[in-house]
Structure formats: structure tokens, C-alpha cells
CSV table of C-alpha atoms and ligand atoms in Angstrom, one decimal:
chain,number,residue,atom,x,y,z
A,632,UNK,CA,-34.3,44.9,0.7
A,633,UNK,CA,-32.1,41.9,1.1
A,634,UNK,CA,-29.2,42.3,-1.2
A,635,UNK,CA,-26.8,39.9,0.3
A,636,UNK,CA,-27.5,36.7,2.2
A,637,UNK,CA,-24.7,35.4,4.4
A,638,UNK,CA,-23.6,31.9,3.3
A,639,UNK,CA,-23.8,29.3,6.2
A,640,UNK,CA,-20.6,27.4,6.4
A,641,UNK,CA,-20.6,24.8,9.0
A,642,UNK,CA,-17.1,23.6,9.8
A,643,UNK,CA,-16.6,20.0,10.4
A,644,UNK,CA,-14.0,17.3,10.2
A,645,UNK,CA,-12.5,16.6,7.6
A,646,UNK,CA,-12.6,20.5,6.5
A,647,UNK,CA,-9.2,22.0,6.6
A,648,UNK,CA,-7.9,25.6,7.1
A,649,UNK,CA,-4.8,26.5,5.4
A,650,UNK,CA,-3.0,29.6,6.6
A,651,UNK,CA,-0.4,30.9,4.1
A,652,UNK,CA,2.8,32.6,5.1
A,653,UNK,CA,2.0,34.6,8.3
A,654,UNK,CA,5.9,35.1,8.7
A,655,UNK,CA,7.7,37.9,10.2
A,656,UNK,CA,9.3,39.0,6.9
A,657,UNK,CA,5.8,39.7,5.5
A,658,UNK,CA,4.8,41.8,8.6
A,659,UNK,CA,5.5,45.2,9.9
A,660,UNK,CA,9.3,45.6,10.2
A,661,UNK,CA,10.0,42.6,8.0
A,662,UNK,CA,12.0,42.4,4.8
A,663,UNK,CA,9.0,42.4,2.5
A,664,UNK,CA,6.1,43.8,4.6
A,665,UNK,CA,2.6,43.7,3.4
A,666,UNK,CA,0.7,46.8,4.4
A,667,UNK,CA,-1.7,46.3,7.4
A,668,UNK,CA,-0.9,42.5,7.3
A,669,UNK,CA,-0.7,42.4,11.2
A,670,UNK,CA,-4.3,43.3,11.3
A,671,UNK,CA,-5.4,40.0,9.8
A,672,UNK,CA,-3.7,37.9,12.5
A,673,UNK,CA,-6.4,38.1,15.0
A,674,UNK,CA,-9.1,37.2,12.4
A,675,UNK,CA,-6.9,34.2,11.5
A,676,UNK,CA,-6.7,33.3,15.2
A,677,UNK,CA,-10.5,33.5,15.3
A,678,UNK,CA,-10.8,31.1,12.3
A,679,UNK,CA,-8.1,28.7,14.0
A,680,UNK,CA,-10.3,28.6,17.1
A,681,UNK,CA,-13.4,27.7,15.0
A,682,UNK,CA,-11.6,24.9,13.3
A,683,UNK,CA,-10.1,23.7,16.5
A,684,UNK,CA,-13.5,23.7,18.1
A,685,UNK,CA,-15.0,21.7,15.2
A,686,UNK,CA,-12.2,19.1,15.3
A,687,UNK,CA,-11.2,20.2,11.8
A,688,UNK,CA,-7.7,20.3,10.3
A,689,UNK,CA,-5.4,23.2,10.5
A,690,UNK,CA,-2.2,23.5,8.3
A,691,UNK,CA,0.2,26.4,7.8
A,692,UNK,CA,2.4,27.1,4.8
A,693,UNK,CA,5.6,29.1,5.1
A,694,UNK,CA,7.9,30.7,2.4
A,695,UNK,CA,11.3,28.9,3.2
A,696,UNK,CA,14.0,30.0,1.0
A,697,UNK,CA,17.6,29.1,0.7
A,698,UNK,CA,19.8,32.2,1.0
A,699,UNK,CA,20.7,32.0,-2.7
A,700,UNK,CA,17.0,31.8,-4.0
A,701,UNK,CA,16.3,32.7,-7.6
A,702,UNK,CA,13.5,35.1,-6.5
A,703,UNK,CA,16.0,37.4,-4.7
A,704,UNK,CA,17.5,40.5,-6.4
A,705,UNK,CA,21.1,39.3,-6.1
A,706,UNK,CA,20.1,36.4,-8.3
A,707,UNK,CA,18.1,38.6,-10.7
A,708,UNK,CA,14.7,38.0,-9.3
A,709,UNK,CA,12.2,40.6,-8.1
A,710,UNK,CA,12.3,40.4,-4.4
A,711,UNK,CA,14.6,41.5,-1.6
A,712,UNK,CA,16.0,38.6,0.4
A,713,UNK,CA,13.0,37.3,2.7
A,714,UNK,CA,12.0,34.3,4.6
A,715,UNK,CA,15.4,32.7,4.5
A,716,UNK,CA,15.3,29.1,6.1
A,717,UNK,CA,16.1,29.3,9.9
A,718,UNK,CA,16.3,33.1,10.2
A,719,UNK,CA,14.2,35.1,12.3
A,720,UNK,CA,12.3,36.7,9.5
A,721,UNK,CA,11.2,33.3,8.4
A,722,UNK,CA,9.6,32.5,11.7
A,723,UNK,CA,5.8,32.5,12.0
A,724,UNK,CA,4.4,35.6,13.7
A,725,UNK,CA,4.5,35.2,17.6
A,726,UNK,CA,1.0,36.4,17.7
A,727,UNK,CA,-0.3,33.6,15.3
A,728,UNK,CA,-1.8,30.9,17.6
A,729,UNK,CA,-1.1,27.8,15.8
A,730,UNK,CA,-2.4,24.6,17.5
A,731,UNK,CA,0.4,22.2,18.6
A,732,UNK,CA,-0.5,19.6,15.8
A,733,UNK,CA,-0.5,22.1,13.0
A,734,UNK,CA,0.8,20.6,9.8
A,735,UNK,CA,3.6,22.9,8.4
A,736,UNK,CA,4.3,23.1,4.7
A,737,UNK,CA,7.5,24.6,3.5
A,738,UNK,CA,7.6,26.0,0.0
A,739,UNK,CA,9.9,27.5,-2.4
A,740,UNK,CA,12.9,25.6,-0.9
A,741,UNK,CA,14.6,24.8,-4.3
A,742,UNK,CA,17.1,27.6,-5.0
A,743,UNK,CA,16.5,27.4,-8.6
A,744,UNK,CA,12.7,27.7,-8.7
A,745,UNK,CA,10.1,30.2,-7.5
A,746,UNK,CA,7.1,28.4,-6.1
A,747,UNK,CA,4.2,30.7,-4.8
A,748,UNK,CA,1.6,28.0,-4.5
A,749,UNK,CA,1.7,25.9,-1.2
A,750,UNK,CA,1.0,22.9,-3.5
A,751,UNK,CA,4.2,23.5,-5.6
A,752,UNK,CA,6.8,20.9,-4.9
A,753,UNK,CA,5.4,20.3,-1.4
A,754,UNK,CA,3.5,17.4,0.2
A,755,UNK,CA,0.3,19.4,0.7
A,756,UNK,CA,-2.0,17.6,-1.8
A,757,UNK,CA,-0.7,14.3,-0.1
A,758,UNK,CA,-1.4,15.5,3.3
A,759,UNK,CA,-4.9,16.7,2.5
A,760,UNK,CA,-5.6,13.4,0.8
A,761,UNK,CA,-4.5,11.3,3.7
A,762,UNK,CA,-6.7,13.5,6.0
A,763,UNK,CA,-9.6,12.9,3.6
A,764,UNK,CA,-10.0,16.7,3.1
A,765,UNK,CA,-12.6,17.7,0.6
A,766,UNK,CA,-13.1,21.3,1.4
A,767,UNK,CA,-10.3,23.7,2.0
A,768,UNK,CA,-10.5,27.2,3.5
A,769,UNK,CA,-7.6,29.5,2.8
A,770,UNK,CA,-6.5,32.6,4.5
A,771,UNK,CA,-3.1,34.5,4.7
A,772,UNK,CA,-0.6,36.4,2.8
A,773,UNK,CA,-0.2,37.4,0.1
A,774,UNK,CA,-3.5,37.4,-2.0
A,775,UNK,CA,-1.8,38.3,-5.1
A,776,UNK,CA,1.0,35.7,-4.8
A,777,UNK,CA,0.7,32.8,-2.5
A,778,UNK,CA,-3.0,32.8,-2.0
A,779,UNK,CA,-4.2,33.1,-5.6
A,780,UNK,CA,-1.7,30.3,-6.8
A,781,UNK,CA,-2.5,28.1,-3.9
A,782,UNK,CA,-6.2,28.4,-4.4
A,783,UNK,CA,-6.0,27.9,-8.2
A,784,UNK,CA,-4.0,24.7,-7.6
A,785,UNK,CA,-6.5,23.6,-4.9
A,786,UNK,CA,-9.3,24.0,-7.4
A,787,UNK,CA,-7.3,22.1,-10.1
A,788,UNK,CA,-6.8,19.2,-7.7
A,789,UNK,CA,-10.5,19.1,-7.1
A,790,UNK,CA,-10.9,20.5,-3.6
A,791,UNK,CA,-13.9,22.7,-2.8
A,792,UNK,CA,-12.1,25.9,-1.9
A,793,UNK,CA,-13.2,28.9,0.0
A,794,UNK,CA,-11.0,32.1,0.3
A,795,UNK,CA,-11.3,34.0,3.7
A,796,UNK,CA,-11.7,37.5,2.5
A,797,UNK,CA,-11.2,39.0,5.8
A,798,UNK,CA,-8.1,36.8,6.6
A,799,UNK,CA,-6.1,37.6,3.4
A,800,UNK,CA,-4.2,40.6,2.2
A,801,UNK,CA,-2.0,41.3,-0.8
A,802,UNK,CA,1.0,43.3,-1.9
A,803,UNK,CA,-0.9,45.2,-4.7
A,804,UNK,CA,2.5,46.3,-6.3
A,805,UNK,CA,0.5,47.2,-9.4
A,806,UNK,CA,-2.8,48.8,-8.7
A,807,UNK,CA,-5.5,46.1,-9.4
A,808,UNK,CA,-3.2,43.1,-8.5
A,809,UNK,CA,-5.5,42.1,-5.7
A,810,UNK,CA,-8.7,42.4,-7.4
A,811,UNK,CA,-7.4,40.6,-10.5
A,812,UNK,CA,-6.3,37.8,-8.1
A,813,UNK,CA,-9.7,37.5,-6.5
A,814,UNK,CA,-11.3,37.4,-9.9
A,815,UNK,CA,-8.9,34.7,-10.9
A,816,UNK,CA,-9.7,32.6,-7.9
A,817,UNK,CA,-13.6,33.1,-8.5
A,818,UNK,CA,-13.1,32.2,-12.3
A,819,UNK,CA,-11.5,29.0,-11.2
A,820,UNK,CA,-14.5,28.1,-9.0
A,821,UNK,CA,-13.4,29.2,-5.6
A,822,UNK,CA,-15.8,30.7,-3.2
A,823,UNK,CA,-15.4,33.7,-1.0
A,824,UNK,CA,-16.4,34.0,2.6
A,825,UNK,CA,-15.9,36.2,5.6
A,826,UNK,CA,-16.5,35.5,9.4
A,827,UNK,CA,-20.1,36.4,8.8
A,828,UNK,CA,-20.6,33.4,6.7
A,829,UNK,CA,-19.9,31.1,9.7
A,830,UNK,CA,-22.7,31.3,12.2
A,831,UNK,CA,-21.4,31.5,15.7
A,832,UNK,CA,-22.2,28.6,18.1
A,833,UNK,CA,-24.4,31.1,20.1
A,834,UNK,CA,-26.3,32.5,17.1
A,835,UNK,CA,-26.3,29.5,14.9
A,836,UNK,CA,-29.9,28.8,14.2
A,837,UNK,CA,-31.0,26.3,11.8
A,838,UNK,CA,-31.2,28.1,8.5
A,839,UNK,CA,-35.1,27.3,8.0
A,840,UNK,CA,-35.8,28.8,11.5
A,841,UNK,CA,-33.9,32.1,10.9
A,842,UNK,CA,-35.5,35.2,9.9
A,843,UNK,CA,-34.3,36.3,6.4
A,844,UNK,CA,-33.4,39.7,7.9
A,845,UNK,CA,-31.2,38.1,10.4
A,846,UNK,CA,-29.0,36.8,7.6
A,847,UNK,CA,-28.4,40.2,6.0
A,848,UNK,CA,-24.9,41.3,6.1
A,849,UNK,CA,-24.5,43.4,9.3
A,850,UNK,CA,-21.3,45.5,9.6
A,851,UNK,CA,-21.9,45.8,13.3
A,852,UNK,CA,-22.1,42.1,13.8
A,853,UNK,CA,-19.1,41.6,11.7
A,854,UNK,CA,-17.2,44.0,13.8
A,855,UNK,CA,-18.5,42.2,17.0
A,856,UNK,CA,-17.0,38.9,15.5
A,857,UNK,CA,-13.7,40.6,14.9
A,858,UNK,CA,-13.8,42.1,18.4
A,859,UNK,CA,-14.4,38.7,19.8
A,860,UNK,CA,-11.5,37.4,17.8
A,861,UNK,CA,-9.2,40.0,19.2
A,862,UNK,CA,-10.2,39.4,22.6
A,863,UNK,CA,-9.6,35.6,22.3
A,864,UNK,CA,-6.2,36.4,20.8
A,865,UNK,CA,-5.2,37.6,24.1
A,866,UNK,CA,-5.6,34.2,25.8
A,867,UNK,CA,-2.8,31.9,26.5
A,868,UNK,CA,-0.9,31.0,23.4
A,869,UNK,CA,-0.3,27.4,22.4
A,870,UNK,CA,2.9,27.0,20.4
A,871,UNK,CA,3.8,24.7,17.8
A,872,UNK,CA,6.2,22.3,19.6
A,873,UNK,CA,7.3,20.2,16.6
A,874,UNK,CA,7.2,21.0,12.9
A,875,UNK,CA,6.4,18.0,11.1
A,876,UNK,CA,7.6,19.3,7.8
A,877,UNK,CA,10.9,21.1,7.3
B,1130,VGL,C1,5.2,35.4,-1.6
B,1130,VGL,C2,6.3,37.4,-2.4
B,1130,VGL,C3,7.6,36.7,-2.3
B,1130,VGL,C4,4.0,34.8,-1.2
B,1130,VGL,C5,6.3,34.7,-1.6
B,1130,VGL,O1,4.0,33.6,-0.7
B,1130,VGL,O2,2.9,35.4,-1.3
B,1130,VGL,N1,5.2,36.7,-2.1
B,1130,VGL,N2,7.5,35.5,-1.9
B,1131,ZN,ZN1,9.3,34.4,-1.3
């Protein structure tokens, strides 16, 4: 019995991929580490490749706090100091393969204000409009903070918004936080997808010619996609040479 049909997203210009906060402080050994967060980086690199291959747009947000940011404990906030501008912890993971022309969005730069959403106080909406983006795919950290707030804002601004479930992870400080974040995104009209929902160039048959069974979710196929993503991630890394936003 077919219980789940893969969606069939075909990435094309002017779709955009927004990668949120894959910064050292949110990863293993960082100031505010998210459990297993390093494991989504190969998956994100896989999506980056797919968007690059399709000549679609890639953007990356970063938490970019001044040293006295209001969200830090010393200022009465909930968090240890993290992602302080120009420090090592604020750098993107060296494993993240951002294309050279990635548009970088710095957020939460005002010491007086917390801003989880990549749209909050940034030029992100403007950048997307200039590029003519209608459909935004979002992956990154953290599901229950940056991702949910960014996705809800994207929906409010009228973007078709797809959350990449296999490319996001949350803090889940309270049990259920991540589940509630997902619920909130869906209630706001976001869609959810995983790599299965993007037919590979090789096995991408026109949907009418595909056997219904071939569209069933196949864990083995998904594992294969992830394996490919990991293998690809070992290739030569392109680094962002210039950060357009700062
Ligand atoms: C975030 C916690 C603290 C986020 C930022 O962007 O998800 N989470 N600062
Ligand atoms: Zn922060």
C-alpha cells in the first residue's frame, strides 16, 4: 500500500536555498552546540550542489552578535556568549561548501534586540525580491529558533516556503520544542521536504511515466542520497571569497 508519495520538487532559477547559521559555535565544540548538528552539513552540501547545478540561488544567514548582545547571560539573556562578530566561533563551518557568490545575511547585530529570523532587521527580503525569488527552501540551525522564525516570516512575506527536514536540527531545550516549531511552520503554510522529494538527474523520470511504487518513500534510497552527499562533500571546497553583507 502506498502511504506516502514523494513530492517532486524540480529546482530551477529563481528558486533559492537559504542556509541558516551553520556556524562553529552551534556545532560540536562550540559555545552553544546543537546535538548532532555536524551531521546535517553533508546533506546541506548536497542541496547546495543541486541548487548550483540548477543555476538557482544560494544564500546563507549567520548569527552575528556584538560582544554585549542582549541575548547573552551577562546582559540578562538566556544564552552563553556565541557567534560574536569576527570571532572564530562566528565563522561558518569549514566543512560547509558555500559557493563563491553566496549572499551572506548577518542577523541579530543590534546589541539591544534579539532577532532569530533571518528577515528581522536584514536585507534578506530585498535580496530575494531583487533576484525574483518566489520559492524559498530553508535548511540549517536551529529548527526551534532561527528556522521557525525565518520560515514564518517568509510565509508572511508571501514566499512559497519549503523546510528541508533532513537539513535542519533544533536545540529542543524543552522536550517538544522542535515538534512545536514544525507544527508552527506547517500551520503557516510551509511545506516540508527531504532529499527524496527532489528526483535526481539520473532517476528523474517525468512523473506520468513513473511507476507509482517508484515514488514510495524508500529508506534505502534516501540512505544512498545521503551517502552520495557525503562522498561529494569530500571534493574540492570552494570558499566564499568575499562576503557581500557584513
Ligand atoms: C539561534 C540560539 C541563539 C538561532 C541564535 O539562530 O537559531 N539560536 N541564537
Ligand atoms: Zn544568537
